[in-house]
mmCIF file of C-alpha atoms and ligand atoms in Angstrom:
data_model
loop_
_atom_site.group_PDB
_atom_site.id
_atom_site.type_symbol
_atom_site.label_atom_id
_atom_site.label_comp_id
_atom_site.label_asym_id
_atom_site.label_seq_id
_atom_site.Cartn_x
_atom_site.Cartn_y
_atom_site.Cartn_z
ATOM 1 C CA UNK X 122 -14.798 -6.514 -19.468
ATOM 2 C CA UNK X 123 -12.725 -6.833 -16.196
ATOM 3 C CA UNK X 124 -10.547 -4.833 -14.493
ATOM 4 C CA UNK X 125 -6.838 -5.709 -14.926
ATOM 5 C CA UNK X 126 -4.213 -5.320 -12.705
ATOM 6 C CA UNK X 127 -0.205 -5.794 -13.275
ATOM 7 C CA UNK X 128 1.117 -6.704 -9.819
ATOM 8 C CA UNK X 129 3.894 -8.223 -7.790
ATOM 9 C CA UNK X 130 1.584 -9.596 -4.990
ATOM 10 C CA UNK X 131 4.158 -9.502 -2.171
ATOM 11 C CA UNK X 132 4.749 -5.963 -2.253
ATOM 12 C CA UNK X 133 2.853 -3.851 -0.227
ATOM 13 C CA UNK X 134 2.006 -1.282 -3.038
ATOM 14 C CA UNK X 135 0.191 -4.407 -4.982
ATOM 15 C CA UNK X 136 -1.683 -5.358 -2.297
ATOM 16 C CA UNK X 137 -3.007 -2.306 -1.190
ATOM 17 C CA UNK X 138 -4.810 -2.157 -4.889
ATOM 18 C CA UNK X 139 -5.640 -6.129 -4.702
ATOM 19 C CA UNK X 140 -7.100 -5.396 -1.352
ATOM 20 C CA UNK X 141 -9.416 -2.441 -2.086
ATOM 21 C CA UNK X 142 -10.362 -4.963 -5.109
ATOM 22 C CA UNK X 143 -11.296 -8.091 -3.232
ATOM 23 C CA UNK X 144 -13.311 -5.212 -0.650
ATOM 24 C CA UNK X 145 -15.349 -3.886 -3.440
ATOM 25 C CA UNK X 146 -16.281 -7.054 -4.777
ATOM 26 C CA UNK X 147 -14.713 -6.261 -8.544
ATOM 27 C CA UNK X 148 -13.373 -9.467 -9.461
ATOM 28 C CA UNK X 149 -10.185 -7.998 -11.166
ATOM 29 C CA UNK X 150 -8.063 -10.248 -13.179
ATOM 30 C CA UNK X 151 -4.482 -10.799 -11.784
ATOM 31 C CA UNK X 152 -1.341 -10.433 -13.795
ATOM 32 C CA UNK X 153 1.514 -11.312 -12.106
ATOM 33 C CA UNK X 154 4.555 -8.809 -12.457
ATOM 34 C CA UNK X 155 7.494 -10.546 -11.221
ATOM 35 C CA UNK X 156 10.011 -7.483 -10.662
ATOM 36 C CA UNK X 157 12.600 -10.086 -8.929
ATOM 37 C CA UNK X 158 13.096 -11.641 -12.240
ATOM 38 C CA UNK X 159 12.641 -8.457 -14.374
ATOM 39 C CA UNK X 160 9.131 -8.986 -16.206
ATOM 40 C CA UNK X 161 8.441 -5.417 -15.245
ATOM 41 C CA UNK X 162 11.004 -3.917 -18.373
ATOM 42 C CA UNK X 163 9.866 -6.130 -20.919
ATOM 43 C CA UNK X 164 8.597 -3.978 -24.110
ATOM 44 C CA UNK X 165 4.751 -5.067 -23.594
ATOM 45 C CA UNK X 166 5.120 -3.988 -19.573
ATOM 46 C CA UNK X 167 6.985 -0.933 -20.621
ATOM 47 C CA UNK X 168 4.489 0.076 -22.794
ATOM 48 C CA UNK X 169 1.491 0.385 -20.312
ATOM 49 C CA UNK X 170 3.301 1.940 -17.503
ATOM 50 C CA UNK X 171 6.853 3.996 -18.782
ATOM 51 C CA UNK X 172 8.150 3.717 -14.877
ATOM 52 C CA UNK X 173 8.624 -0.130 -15.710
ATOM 53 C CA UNK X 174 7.255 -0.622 -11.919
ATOM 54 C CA UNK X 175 4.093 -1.815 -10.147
ATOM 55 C CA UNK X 176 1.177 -1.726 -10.189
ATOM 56 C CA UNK X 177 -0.646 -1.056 -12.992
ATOM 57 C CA UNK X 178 -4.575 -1.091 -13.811
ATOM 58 C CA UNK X 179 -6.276 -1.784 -17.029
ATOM 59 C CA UNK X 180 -9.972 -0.867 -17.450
ATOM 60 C CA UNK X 181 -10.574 -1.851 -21.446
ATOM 61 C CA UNK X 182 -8.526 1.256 -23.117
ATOM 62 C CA UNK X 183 -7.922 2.829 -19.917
ATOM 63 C CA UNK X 184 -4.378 2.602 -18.263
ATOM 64 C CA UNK X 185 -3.352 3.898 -14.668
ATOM 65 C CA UNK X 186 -0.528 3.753 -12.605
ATOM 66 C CA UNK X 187 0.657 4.702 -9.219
ATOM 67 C CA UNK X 188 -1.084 2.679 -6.325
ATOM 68 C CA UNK X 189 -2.917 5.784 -4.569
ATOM 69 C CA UNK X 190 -4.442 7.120 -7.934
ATOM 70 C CA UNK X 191 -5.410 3.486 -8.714
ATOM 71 C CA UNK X 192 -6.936 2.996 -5.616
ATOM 72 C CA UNK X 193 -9.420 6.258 -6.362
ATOM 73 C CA UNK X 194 -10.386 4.552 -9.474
ATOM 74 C CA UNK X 195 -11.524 1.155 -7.708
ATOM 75 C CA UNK X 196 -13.371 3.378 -5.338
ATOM 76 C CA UNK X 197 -14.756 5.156 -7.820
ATOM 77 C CA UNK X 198 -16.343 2.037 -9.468
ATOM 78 C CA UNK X 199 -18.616 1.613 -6.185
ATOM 79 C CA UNK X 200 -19.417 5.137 -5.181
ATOM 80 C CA UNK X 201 -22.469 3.755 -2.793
ATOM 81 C CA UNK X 202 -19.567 2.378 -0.411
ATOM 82 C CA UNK X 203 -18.187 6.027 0.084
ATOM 83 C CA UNK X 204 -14.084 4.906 -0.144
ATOM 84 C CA UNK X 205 -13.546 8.247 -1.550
ATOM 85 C CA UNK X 206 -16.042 10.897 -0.200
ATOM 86 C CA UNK X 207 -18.154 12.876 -2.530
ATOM 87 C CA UNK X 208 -18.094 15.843 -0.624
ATOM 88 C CA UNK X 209 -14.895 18.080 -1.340
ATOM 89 C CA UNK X 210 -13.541 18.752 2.055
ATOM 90 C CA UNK X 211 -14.011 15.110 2.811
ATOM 91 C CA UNK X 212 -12.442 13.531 -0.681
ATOM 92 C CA UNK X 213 -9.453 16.204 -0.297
ATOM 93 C CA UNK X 214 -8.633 14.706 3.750
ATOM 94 C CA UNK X 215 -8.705 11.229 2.067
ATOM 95 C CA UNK X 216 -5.877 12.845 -0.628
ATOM 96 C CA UNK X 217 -4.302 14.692 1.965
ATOM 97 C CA UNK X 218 -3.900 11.421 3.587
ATOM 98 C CA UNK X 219 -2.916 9.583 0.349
ATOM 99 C CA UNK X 220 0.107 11.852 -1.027
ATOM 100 C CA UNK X 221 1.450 12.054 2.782
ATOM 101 C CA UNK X 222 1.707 8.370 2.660
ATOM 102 C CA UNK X 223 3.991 8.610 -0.620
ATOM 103 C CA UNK X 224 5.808 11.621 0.925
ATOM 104 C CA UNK X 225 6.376 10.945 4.382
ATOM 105 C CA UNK X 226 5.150 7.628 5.280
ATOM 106 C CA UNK X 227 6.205 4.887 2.538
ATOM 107 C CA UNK X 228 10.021 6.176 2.562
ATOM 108 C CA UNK X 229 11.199 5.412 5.653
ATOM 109 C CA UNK X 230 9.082 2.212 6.255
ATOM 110 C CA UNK X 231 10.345 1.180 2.832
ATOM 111 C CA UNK X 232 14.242 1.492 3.743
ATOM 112 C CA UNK X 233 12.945 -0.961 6.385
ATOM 113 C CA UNK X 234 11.367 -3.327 4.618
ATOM 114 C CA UNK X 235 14.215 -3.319 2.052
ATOM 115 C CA UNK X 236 16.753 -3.243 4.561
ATOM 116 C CA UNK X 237 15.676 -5.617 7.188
ATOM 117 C CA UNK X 238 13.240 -8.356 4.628
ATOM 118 C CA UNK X 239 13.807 -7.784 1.058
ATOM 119 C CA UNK X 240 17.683 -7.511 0.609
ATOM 120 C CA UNK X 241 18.937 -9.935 2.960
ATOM 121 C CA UNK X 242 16.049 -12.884 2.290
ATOM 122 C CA UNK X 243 14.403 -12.067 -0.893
ATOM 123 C CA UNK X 244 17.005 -10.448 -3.028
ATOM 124 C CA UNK X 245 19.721 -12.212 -1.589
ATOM 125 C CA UNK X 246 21.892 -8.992 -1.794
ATOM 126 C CA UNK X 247 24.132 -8.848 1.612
ATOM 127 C CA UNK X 248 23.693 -7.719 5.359
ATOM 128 C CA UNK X 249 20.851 -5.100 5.697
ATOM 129 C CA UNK X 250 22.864 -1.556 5.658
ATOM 130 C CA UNK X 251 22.841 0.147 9.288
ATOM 131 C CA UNK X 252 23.795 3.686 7.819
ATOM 132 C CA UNK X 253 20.514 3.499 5.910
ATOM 133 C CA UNK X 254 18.685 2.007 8.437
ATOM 134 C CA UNK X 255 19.750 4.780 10.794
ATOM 135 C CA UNK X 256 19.175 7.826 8.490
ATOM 136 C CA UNK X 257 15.289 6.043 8.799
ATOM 137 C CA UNK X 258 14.924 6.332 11.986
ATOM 138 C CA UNK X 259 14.009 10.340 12.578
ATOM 139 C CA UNK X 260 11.685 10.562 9.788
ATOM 140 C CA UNK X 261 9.719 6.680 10.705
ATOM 141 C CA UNK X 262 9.108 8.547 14.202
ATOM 142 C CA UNK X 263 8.395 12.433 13.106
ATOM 143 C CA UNK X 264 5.574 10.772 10.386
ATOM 144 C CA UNK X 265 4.701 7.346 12.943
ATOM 145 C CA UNK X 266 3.908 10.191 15.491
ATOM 146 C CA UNK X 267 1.848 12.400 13.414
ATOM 147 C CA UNK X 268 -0.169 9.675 12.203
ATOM 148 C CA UNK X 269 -0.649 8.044 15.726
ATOM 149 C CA UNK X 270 -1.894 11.816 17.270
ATOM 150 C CA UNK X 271 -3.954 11.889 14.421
ATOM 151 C CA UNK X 272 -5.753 8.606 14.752
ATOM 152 C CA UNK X 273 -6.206 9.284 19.040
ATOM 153 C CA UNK X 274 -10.385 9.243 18.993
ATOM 154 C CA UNK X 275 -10.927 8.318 14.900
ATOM 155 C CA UNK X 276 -11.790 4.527 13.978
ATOM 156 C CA UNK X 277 -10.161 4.834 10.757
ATOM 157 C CA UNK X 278 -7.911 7.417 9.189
ATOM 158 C CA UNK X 279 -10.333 10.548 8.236
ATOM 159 C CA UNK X 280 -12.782 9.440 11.211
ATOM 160 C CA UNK X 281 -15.761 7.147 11.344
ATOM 161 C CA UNK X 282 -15.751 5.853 7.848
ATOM 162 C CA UNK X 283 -13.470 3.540 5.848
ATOM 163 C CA UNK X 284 -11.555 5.479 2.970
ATOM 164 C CA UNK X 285 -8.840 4.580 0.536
ATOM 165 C CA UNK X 286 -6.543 6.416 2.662
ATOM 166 C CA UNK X 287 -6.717 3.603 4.794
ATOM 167 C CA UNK X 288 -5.630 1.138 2.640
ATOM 168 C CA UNK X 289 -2.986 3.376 1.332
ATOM 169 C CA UNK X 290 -1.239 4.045 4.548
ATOM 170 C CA UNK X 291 -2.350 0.132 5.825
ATOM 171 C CA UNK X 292 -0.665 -2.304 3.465
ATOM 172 C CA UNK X 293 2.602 -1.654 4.317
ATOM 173 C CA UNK X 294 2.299 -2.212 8.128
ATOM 174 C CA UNK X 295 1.644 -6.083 7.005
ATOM 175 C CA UNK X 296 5.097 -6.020 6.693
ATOM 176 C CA UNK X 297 5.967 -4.397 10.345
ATOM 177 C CA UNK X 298 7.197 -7.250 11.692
ATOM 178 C CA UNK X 299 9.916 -8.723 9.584
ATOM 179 C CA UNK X 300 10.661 -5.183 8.204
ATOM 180 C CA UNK X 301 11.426 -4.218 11.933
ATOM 181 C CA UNK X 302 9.319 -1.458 11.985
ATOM 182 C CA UNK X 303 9.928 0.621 15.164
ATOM 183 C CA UNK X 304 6.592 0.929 16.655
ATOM 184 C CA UNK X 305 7.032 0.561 19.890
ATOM 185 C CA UNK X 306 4.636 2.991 21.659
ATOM 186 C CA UNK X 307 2.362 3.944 19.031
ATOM 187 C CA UNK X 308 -0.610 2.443 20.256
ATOM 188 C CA UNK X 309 -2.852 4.063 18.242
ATOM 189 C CA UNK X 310 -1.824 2.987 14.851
ATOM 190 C CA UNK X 311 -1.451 -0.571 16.151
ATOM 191 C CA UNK X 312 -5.425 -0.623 17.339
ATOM 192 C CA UNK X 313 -6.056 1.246 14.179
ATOM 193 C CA UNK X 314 -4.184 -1.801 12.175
ATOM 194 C CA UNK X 315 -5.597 -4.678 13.932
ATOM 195 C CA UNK X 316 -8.919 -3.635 12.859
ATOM 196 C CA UNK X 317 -8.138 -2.663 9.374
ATOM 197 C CA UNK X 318 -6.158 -6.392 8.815
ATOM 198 C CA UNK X 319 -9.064 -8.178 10.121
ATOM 199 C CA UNK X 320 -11.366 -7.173 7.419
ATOM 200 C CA UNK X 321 -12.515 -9.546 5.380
ATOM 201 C CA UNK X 322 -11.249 -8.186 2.348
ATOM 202 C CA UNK X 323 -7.792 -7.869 3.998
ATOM 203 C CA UNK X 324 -7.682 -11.289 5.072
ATOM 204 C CA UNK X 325 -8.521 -12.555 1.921
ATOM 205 C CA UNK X 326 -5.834 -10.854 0.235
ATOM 206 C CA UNK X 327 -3.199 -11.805 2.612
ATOM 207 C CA UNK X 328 -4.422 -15.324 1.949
ATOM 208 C CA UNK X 329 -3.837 -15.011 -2.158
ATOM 209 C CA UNK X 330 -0.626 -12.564 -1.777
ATOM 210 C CA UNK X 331 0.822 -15.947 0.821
ATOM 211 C CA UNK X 332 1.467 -12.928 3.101
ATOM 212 C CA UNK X 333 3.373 -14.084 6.238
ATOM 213 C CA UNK X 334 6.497 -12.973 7.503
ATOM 214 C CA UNK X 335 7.629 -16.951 6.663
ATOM 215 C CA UNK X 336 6.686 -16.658 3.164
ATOM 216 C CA UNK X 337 8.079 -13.287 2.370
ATOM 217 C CA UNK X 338 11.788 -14.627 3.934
HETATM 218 N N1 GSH C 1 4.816 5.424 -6.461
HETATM 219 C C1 GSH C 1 4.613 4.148 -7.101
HETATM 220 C C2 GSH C 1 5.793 3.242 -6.728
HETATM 221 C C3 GSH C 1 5.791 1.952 -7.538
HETATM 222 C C4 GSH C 1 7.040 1.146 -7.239
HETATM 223 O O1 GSH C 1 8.095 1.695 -6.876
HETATM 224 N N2 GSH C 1 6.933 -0.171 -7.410
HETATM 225 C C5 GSH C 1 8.098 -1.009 -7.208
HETATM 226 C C6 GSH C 1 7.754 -2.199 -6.319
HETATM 227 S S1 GSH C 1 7.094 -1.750 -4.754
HETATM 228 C C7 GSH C 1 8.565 -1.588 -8.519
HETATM 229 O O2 GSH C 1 7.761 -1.949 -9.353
HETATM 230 N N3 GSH C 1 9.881 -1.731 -8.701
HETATM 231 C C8 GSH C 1 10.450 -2.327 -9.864
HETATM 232 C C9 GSH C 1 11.783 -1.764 -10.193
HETATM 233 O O3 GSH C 1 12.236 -0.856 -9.483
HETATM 234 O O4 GSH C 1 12.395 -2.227 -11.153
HETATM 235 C C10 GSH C 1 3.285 3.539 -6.657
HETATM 236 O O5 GSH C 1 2.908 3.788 -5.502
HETATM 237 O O6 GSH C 1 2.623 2.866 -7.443
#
């Protein structure tokens, strides 16, 4: 039986899972969660993930949601590939890196993206909001910093070896463009991102999620 996943494959938290999918080699089957027109709160959504957002991964009679945990269980499934470290210290970096992403990292690049890409072009819902937009500014910087400093001398994000934590903190940056991401000087997660997009995997998934800054306006 395949792997299932419930996703909206332009958002960044859908590909991050579709990604570490296509770079495992698991063959999950795609269900499209359209959250523009509302398919995430229908009863038979609701009922495998309570949030009523993506994504969502079915594994026969096991459900999981949230991107990061989701993301351990796909690495989990090819343990010889070493996306999430057996060894404790190791695994734990690769969580450290995984909650910062939800706590410091995804916030203010998400008041970006929905600022800048998804209210004024995909929702159709007005003028991005410069108060917002503003109020992102200090924390983008105080977390782009940290995680620039901390990638000086590492190929990927916990050192020599590709992780889950890469794909966690990676997916949204497809977006950096047309979000407006301020990035200006952070040299080191830009060389860190050019080499994580041009996996194969990545590529791949850009190609099915029609990722470009044209089709996402
Ligand atoms: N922390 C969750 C966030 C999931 C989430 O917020 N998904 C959004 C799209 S990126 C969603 O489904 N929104 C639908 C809604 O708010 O109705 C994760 O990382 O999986």
């Amino acid at each position: 039986m395949s792997i299932e996943l419930y996703v909206f494959p332009p958002s960044p938290r859908a590909f991050k899972v579709m990604a570490l999918a296509n770079h495992l080699d698991l063959s999950a089957v795609i269900h499209t969660i359209d959250i523009v027109k509302g398919d995430q709160k229908t009863p038979q959504y609701a009922a495998l993930n309570p949030n009523m957002r993506m994504p969502t991964l079915k594994d026969s009679d096991f459900v999981l949601w949230e991107a990061n945990a989701i993301l351990q269980y796909l690495a989990g499934k090819r343990p010889d590939l070493g996306l999430l470290p057996r060894g404790e210290r190791a695994r734990l970096d690769v969580t450290r890196w995984q909650f910062w992403d939800l706590a410091h990292w995804e916030p203010p690049c998400v008041i970006f993206l929905f600022e800048n890409l998804v209210k004024p072009f995909v929702v159709k819902a007005g003028e991005p909001d410069a108060a917002a937009l503003a109020k992102a500014v200090e924390p983008f910087h105080r977390s782009a910093a940290v995680l620039d400093g901390h990638l000086k001398g590492k190929q990927w994000v916990t050192g020599d070896t590709l992780t889950v934590a890469d794909f966690s903190l990676g997916a949204i940056l497809n977006y950096a463009e047309p979000a407006r991401l301020p990035l200006d000087g952070y040299a080191e997660i830009k060389r860190w991102f050019a080499t994580l997009s041009a996996l194969p995997a990545w590529r791949k998934t850009q190609a099915e999620t029609q990722l470009s800054p044209a089709a996402a306006a």
